[in-house]
Amino acid sequence: MDVVSPELNSLLPDEIMDTEAIAMEEELPAEHLAAPPQSEPEPPQVPMETEVPEIVSLCPATTSMQMTSASTDAQCSTSSGTQLLLAPSGLITGTTTTSVKTTGPVVTQNLPKISSVTVPANHQLIINKVASAPAADGKSPGAAVLKPEGQKLLVAGLSKTGQPIMLALPHTWNKPATTQGTGDAKALPTQIKMVTTVGKPVIAVSSASQLMGSSTTLQAQQLKTLQITKKPPVSTAGPMITKLIITKALNNKGLSSPASVAPVVTGRVVTQSTPVTPARNLAIGETVSTVPQNTSGNSKVAISPLKSPSKYMLTTFNADFCVQTLKTVGGVGTSQFKTIIPLTTPPNVQQIQVPGSRFHYVRLVTATTGSTTAQSGGSTNTNPSIQPAKPVMMNAAVRMSVPIIPAQSIKQVVPKPLTSAAQVVTTSQTPQRLIMPATHLPQIQPNLTSLPPGTVLAPAHGSGNMGYAVLPAPYVTQIPQSAFVTLTSSSTFSTATPIQTQARLSLNGLSTSEATSRPRKPCNCTRSQCLKLYCDCFANGEFCNNCNCVNCFNNLDHESERLKAIKACLDRNPVAFKPKIGKGKQGESDRRHSKGCNCKKSGCLKNYCECYEAKIMCSSICKCMGCKNFEESPERKTLMHLADAAEVRVQQQTAAKTKLSSQISDLLTRTTPAVTSGGGKLPYTFVTKEVAEATCDCLLEQTEQAELTNQPQAVAERLILEEFGRCLRRIISFAGKAKTDCPINC
DNA sequence: GAGTTTGAAACT
DNA sequence: CAGTTTCAAACTC
């Protein structure tokens, strides 16, 4: 039942990068990432990669027959029985949709195709759209329905537990701004939602004036629903709602309690109060749980509403750029989040950080010209102090996917539990990546997908539209506040202090101080100015912080140099900033070095070897000599055993220290009153060196006597212990006597 | 902590 | 692309 409806097909992003599948990423031409949707050709089909097969069906909005008819256009990979269905809401919810009929016939011919949908084991979901010439020209029926309006459907990916996260954009998302700004009746309230599953936060995006966060919980079957509600122009006869529901039946993997059944709750469909309102709001709904929780293993998406504890809203204004966020998870389940922010619209720029799922796409594709004001009308927003979110300018012309997050950066971004009232759009354990306007960053644009983790394309101060700064996520806070509008849940946040807000909350829930203070191995670069890949900080897309480097340029003060260095690195190696440890092919180890090592002397059993350092075995792509880093290597096994033993010892020592410290602390606590009240020395204070030596002498003497009398070992041990007991009693007795004789100052 | 070794990155 | 140099981390003493 692989069906792709024209509507849904046009909703789909042209490409969704799989950051862990390096090979596949490399196959995606960079220019497609930046090309405007309207003019660019359809992206080439990306080879399917199925590691955790799932079935994805994109179904037309009306009938099941349509789904069937379109099935040939969709190519879905499946192997694990997991299904992702894009189906009309009417099929699921019973809602009758008419938009398809009114906009044009739903046909399967000349429609954009979903070339492949891949949901590999790393929980990344890939949906590729095949180019369709007829659809591209916008003349075909199918294209006419969707393409002109630029409706987008973003498949953000899967959360750690496998829940797909979807973000859909309204048909009119990338409409010319003129219609928006002028209050064109065609402005359609559209609700876009990102939906996760059981207990997971759901991101809902809506263009309606009132936005509602939605949270979806799924049962053991884990239905995943993406619901897109579209309303036709009010001018037309009657409201017309088209709902697209993407349901996904997932295995229960990752669910500790399959029995727990939660109803699927989609975000409230909000109708636009004013048909002609120019405002276009993108709201990311309140999540069920805004705090990614590592302990539970459940990734969660927490998008906090800007100035509203219950809502997360983006208001699209003069669409001029596209914000797309993608979150992926590295080997350790981390990802990064990048944001591209236009320079010319500081007040209209918002940075989105999405925590939770394995990877996220938050793609705001719209091109509207009319300035609008955000309207947050959520029912939960009862705080009068809450102000509307700042507008976000989006441009459908930007079609980029930025792979996210190398595992290395995980260390800096760790989710921090947040209260439901303080929902923050953050990445879970991931740095940030950003997306910039496709046409405004020619130097870097082709390599967007290779930007270092945590890179943020931010407006360069004092420059025009062309200015962008590539910043590591942790340093977003360095950007002047005017450049950002941070999406936070705190109603107390004012738009005037976005940076502070981000400083407190953006780093996966960690405050800046927490994030920056997080232990990270400092570099010691002396000659590279930390602008070459020799520098681990630079290679990881991070600014140097608390490093020991000399003449460091890897900071915001030298952003221009840093940008040049990044570009130089990318010129040399387009994937220079991608994680070196990626997923291997099927049948191979889950993790392997993307390039392989080249060791000659270390036998690949020292940390010189990148494979060994990453705790993975060398693979066939390695060019090492005398490699001993393979499965059956006795040397490797020995090393592993030694390492394990050492680790055990360390753990034991740590535990012993902890226990001892606890005991000492407890003892002091219990004995302190005696000291303070009695003023005398505690018994153990009498165990001086002399006393200890005397005790040892006594024990040795006892040992010698036992040996002389040929006592069995057990008896000897008992005698020694008894002697030790006598010694202790004498010490205690003496201590007590001393306290009695000299209760004060003894 | 200083010096050496190592292999990736950078350069030619 | 191969060889060489540079670089910083890993390692040794």
CSV table of N, CA, C and O in Angstrom, one decimal, chain A residues 99-139:
chain,number,residue,atom,x,y,z
A,99,SER,N,-10.6,19.3,-0.4
A,99,SER,CA,-9.6,20.2,-1.0
A,99,SER,C,-9.0,19.6,-2.2
A,99,SER,O,-8.7,20.3,-3.2
A,100,VAL,N,-8.9,18.4,-2.2
A,100,VAL,CA,-8.3,17.7,-3.4
A,100,VAL,C,-9.2,17.9,-4.6
A,100,VAL,O,-8.7,18.1,-5.7
A,101,LYS,N,-10.4,17.7,-4.3
A,101,LYS,CA,-11.3,17.8,-5.5
A,101,LYS,C,-11.4,19.2,-6.0
A,101,LYS,O,-11.5,19.5,-7.2
A,102,THR,N,-11.4,20.1,-5.1
A,102,THR,CA,-11.5,21.5,-5.6
A,102,THR,C,-10.3,22.0,-6.2
A,102,THR,O,-10.3,22.8,-7.2
A,103,THR,N,-9.2,21.6,-5.8
A,103,THR,CA,-7.9,22.1,-6.3
A,103,THR,C,-7.6,21.3,-7.6
A,103,THR,O,-6.8,21.8,-8.4
A,104,GLY,N,-8.1,20.2,-7.8
A,104,GLY,CA,-7.7,19.5,-9.0
A,104,GLY,C,-7.8,18.0,-8.7
A,104,GLY,O,-7.9,17.6,-7.6
A,105,PRO,N,-7.9,17.3,-9.8
A,105,PRO,CA,-8.0,15.9,-9.7
A,105,PRO,C,-6.8,15.3,-9.1
A,105,PRO,O,-5.7,15.7,-9.3
A,106,VAL,N,-7.0,14.3,-8.4
A,106,VAL,CA,-5.9,13.6,-7.8
A,106,VAL,C,-5.5,12.5,-8.8
A,106,VAL,O,-6.2,11.5,-9.0
A,107,VAL,N,-4.4,12.7,-9.3
A,107,VAL,CA,-4.0,11.7,-10.3
A,107,VAL,C,-2.6,11.2,-9.9
A,107,VAL,O,-1.9,11.8,-9.2
A,108,THR,N,-2.3,10.1,-10.5
A,108,THR,CA,-1.0,9.5,-10.1
A,108,THR,C,0.0,9.8,-11.2
A,108,THR,O,1.2,9.7,-11.0
A,109,GLN,N,-0.4,10.2,-12.3
A,109,GLN,CA,0.5,10.4,-13.4
A,109,GLN,C,1.2,11.8,-13.2
A,109,GLN,O,0.6,12.7,-12.7
A,110,ASN,N,2.4,11.9,-13.6
A,110,ASN,CA,3.1,13.1,-13.5
A,110,ASN,C,3.2,13.7,-12.1
A,110,ASN,O,3.2,14.9,-12.0
A,111,LEU,N,3.1,12.9,-11.2
A,111,LEU,CA,3.2,13.4,-9.9
A,111,LEU,C,4.6,13.2,-9.3
A,111,LEU,O,5.3,12.3,-9.7
A,112,PRO,N,4.9,14.1,-8.4
A,112,PRO,CA,6.1,13.9,-7.7
A,112,PRO,C,6.1,12.5,-7.0
A,112,PRO,O,5.0,12.1,-6.6
A,113,LYS,N,7.2,12.0,-7.0
A,113,LYS,CA,7.2,10.6,-6.4
A,113,LYS,C,8.1,10.6,-5.1
A,113,LYS,O,9.0,11.3,-5.0
A,114,ILE,N,7.6,9.8,-4.3
A,114,ILE,CA,8.5,9.5,-3.2
A,114,ILE,C,9.4,8.3,-3.6
A,114,ILE,O,9.0,7.2,-3.8
A,115,SER,N,10.6,8.7,-3.9
A,115,SER,CA,11.5,7.7,-4.4
A,115,SER,C,11.8,6.6,-3.4
A,115,SER,O,11.9,5.5,-3.7
A,116,SER,N,12.0,7.1,-2.2
A,116,SER,CA,12.3,6.1,-1.2
A,116,SER,C,12.1,6.6,0.1
A,116,SER,O,12.1,7.8,0.4
A,117,VAL,N,11.8,5.7,1.0
A,117,VAL,CA,11.7,6.1,2.4
A,117,VAL,C,12.5,5.1,3.2
A,117,VAL,O,12.4,3.9,3.1
A,118,THR,N,13.4,5.7,3.9
A,118,THR,CA,14.3,4.8,4.6
A,118,THR,C,14.2,5.2,6.1
A,118,THR,O,14.3,6.3,6.4
A,119,VAL,N,14.1,4.2,6.8
A,119,VAL,CA,14.2,4.4,8.2
A,119,VAL,C,15.2,3.4,8.8
A,119,VAL,O,14.9,2.3,9.2
A,120,PRO,N,16.4,3.7,8.7
A,120,PRO,CA,17.5,2.8,9.1
A,120,PRO,C,17.4,2.6,10.6
A,120,PRO,O,16.7,3.3,11.3
A,121,ALA,N,18.3,1.7,11.0
A,121,ALA,CA,18.3,1.4,12.4
A,121,ALA,C,18.6,2.6,13.3
A,121,ALA,O,18.3,2.6,14.5
A,122,ASN,N,19.3,3.5,12.8
A,122,ASN,CA,19.6,4.7,13.6
A,122,ASN,C,18.5,5.6,13.7
A,122,ASN,O,18.6,6.7,14.2
A,123,HIS,N,17.3,5.2,13.4
A,123,HIS,CA,16.1,5.9,13.6
A,123,HIS,C,16.0,7.1,12.7
A,123,HIS,O,15.3,8.1,13.0
A,124,GLN,N,16.7,7.1,11.6
A,124,GLN,CA,16.6,8.2,10.7
A,124,GLN,C,15.6,7.8,9.7
A,124,GLN,O,15.6,6.7,9.1
A,125,LEU,N,14.8,8.8,9.4
A,125,LEU,CA,13.8,8.5,8.4
A,125,LEU,C,14.1,9.4,7.1
A,125,LEU,O,14.4,10.5,7.2
A,126,ILE,N,14.1,8.7,6.1
A,126,ILE,CA,14.5,9.4,4.8
A,126,ILE,C,13.3,9.2,3.8
A,126,ILE,O,12.9,8.1,3.5
A,127,ILE,N,12.9,10.3,3.4
A,127,ILE,CA,11.9,10.2,2.3
A,127,ILE,C,12.4,11.0,1.2
A,127,ILE,O,12.7,12.2,1.3
A,128,ASN,N,12.5,10.4,0.1
A,128,ASN,CA,13.0,11.1,-1.1
A,128,ASN,C,12.0,11.3,-2.1
A,128,ASN,O,11.2,10.4,-2.4
A,129,LYS,N,12.0,12.4,-2.7
A,129,LYS,CA,11.0,12.6,-3.8
A,129,LYS,C,11.7,12.6,-5.1
A,129,LYS,O,12.7,13.2,-5.4
A,130,VAL,N,11.1,11.8,-6.0
A,130,VAL,CA,11.6,11.7,-7.3
A,130,VAL,C,11.2,12.9,-8.2
A,130,VAL,O,10.1,13.4,-8.0
A,131,ALA,N,12.1,13.3,-9.0
A,131,ALA,CA,11.8,14.4,-9.8
A,131,ALA,C,10.7,14.0,-10.8
A,131,ALA,O,10.6,12.9,-11.2
A,132,SER,N,9.9,14.9,-11.0
A,132,SER,CA,8.8,14.7,-12.0
A,132,SER,C,8.6,15.9,-12.9
A,132,SER,O,8.2,17.0,-12.4
A,133,ALA,N,9.0,15.8,-14.1
A,133,ALA,CA,9.0,16.9,-15.0
A,133,ALA,C,7.6,17.6,-15.1
A,133,ALA,O,7.5,18.8,-15.0
A,134,PRO,N,6.6,16.8,-15.4
A,134,PRO,CA,5.3,17.4,-15.5
A,134,PRO,C,4.9,18.1,-14.2
A,134,PRO,O,4.3,19.2,-14.3
A,135,ALA,N,5.2,17.5,-13.1
A,135,ALA,CA,4.9,18.2,-11.9
A,135,ALA,C,5.7,19.4,-11.7
A,135,ALA,O,5.2,20.4,-11.1
A,136,ALA,N,6.9,19.3,-12.1
A,136,ALA,CA,7.8,20.5,-11.9
A,136,ALA,C,7.3,21.7,-12.6
A,136,ALA,O,7.4,22.8,-12.2
A,137,ASP,N,6.7,21.5,-13.8
A,137,ASP,CA,6.3,22.7,-14.5
A,137,ASP,C,5.0,23.2,-14.0
A,137,ASP,O,4.6,24.3,-14.4
A,138,GLY,N,4.5,22.6,-13.0
A,138,GLY,CA,3.3,23.1,-12.4
A,138,GLY,C,2.0,23.0,-13.3
A,138,GLY,O,1.0,23.6,-12.9
A,139,LYS,N,2.1,22.4,-14.4
A,139,LYS,CA,1.0,22.3,-15.2
A,139,LYS,C,0.2,21.0,-15.1
A,139,LYS,O,-1.0,21.0,-15.4
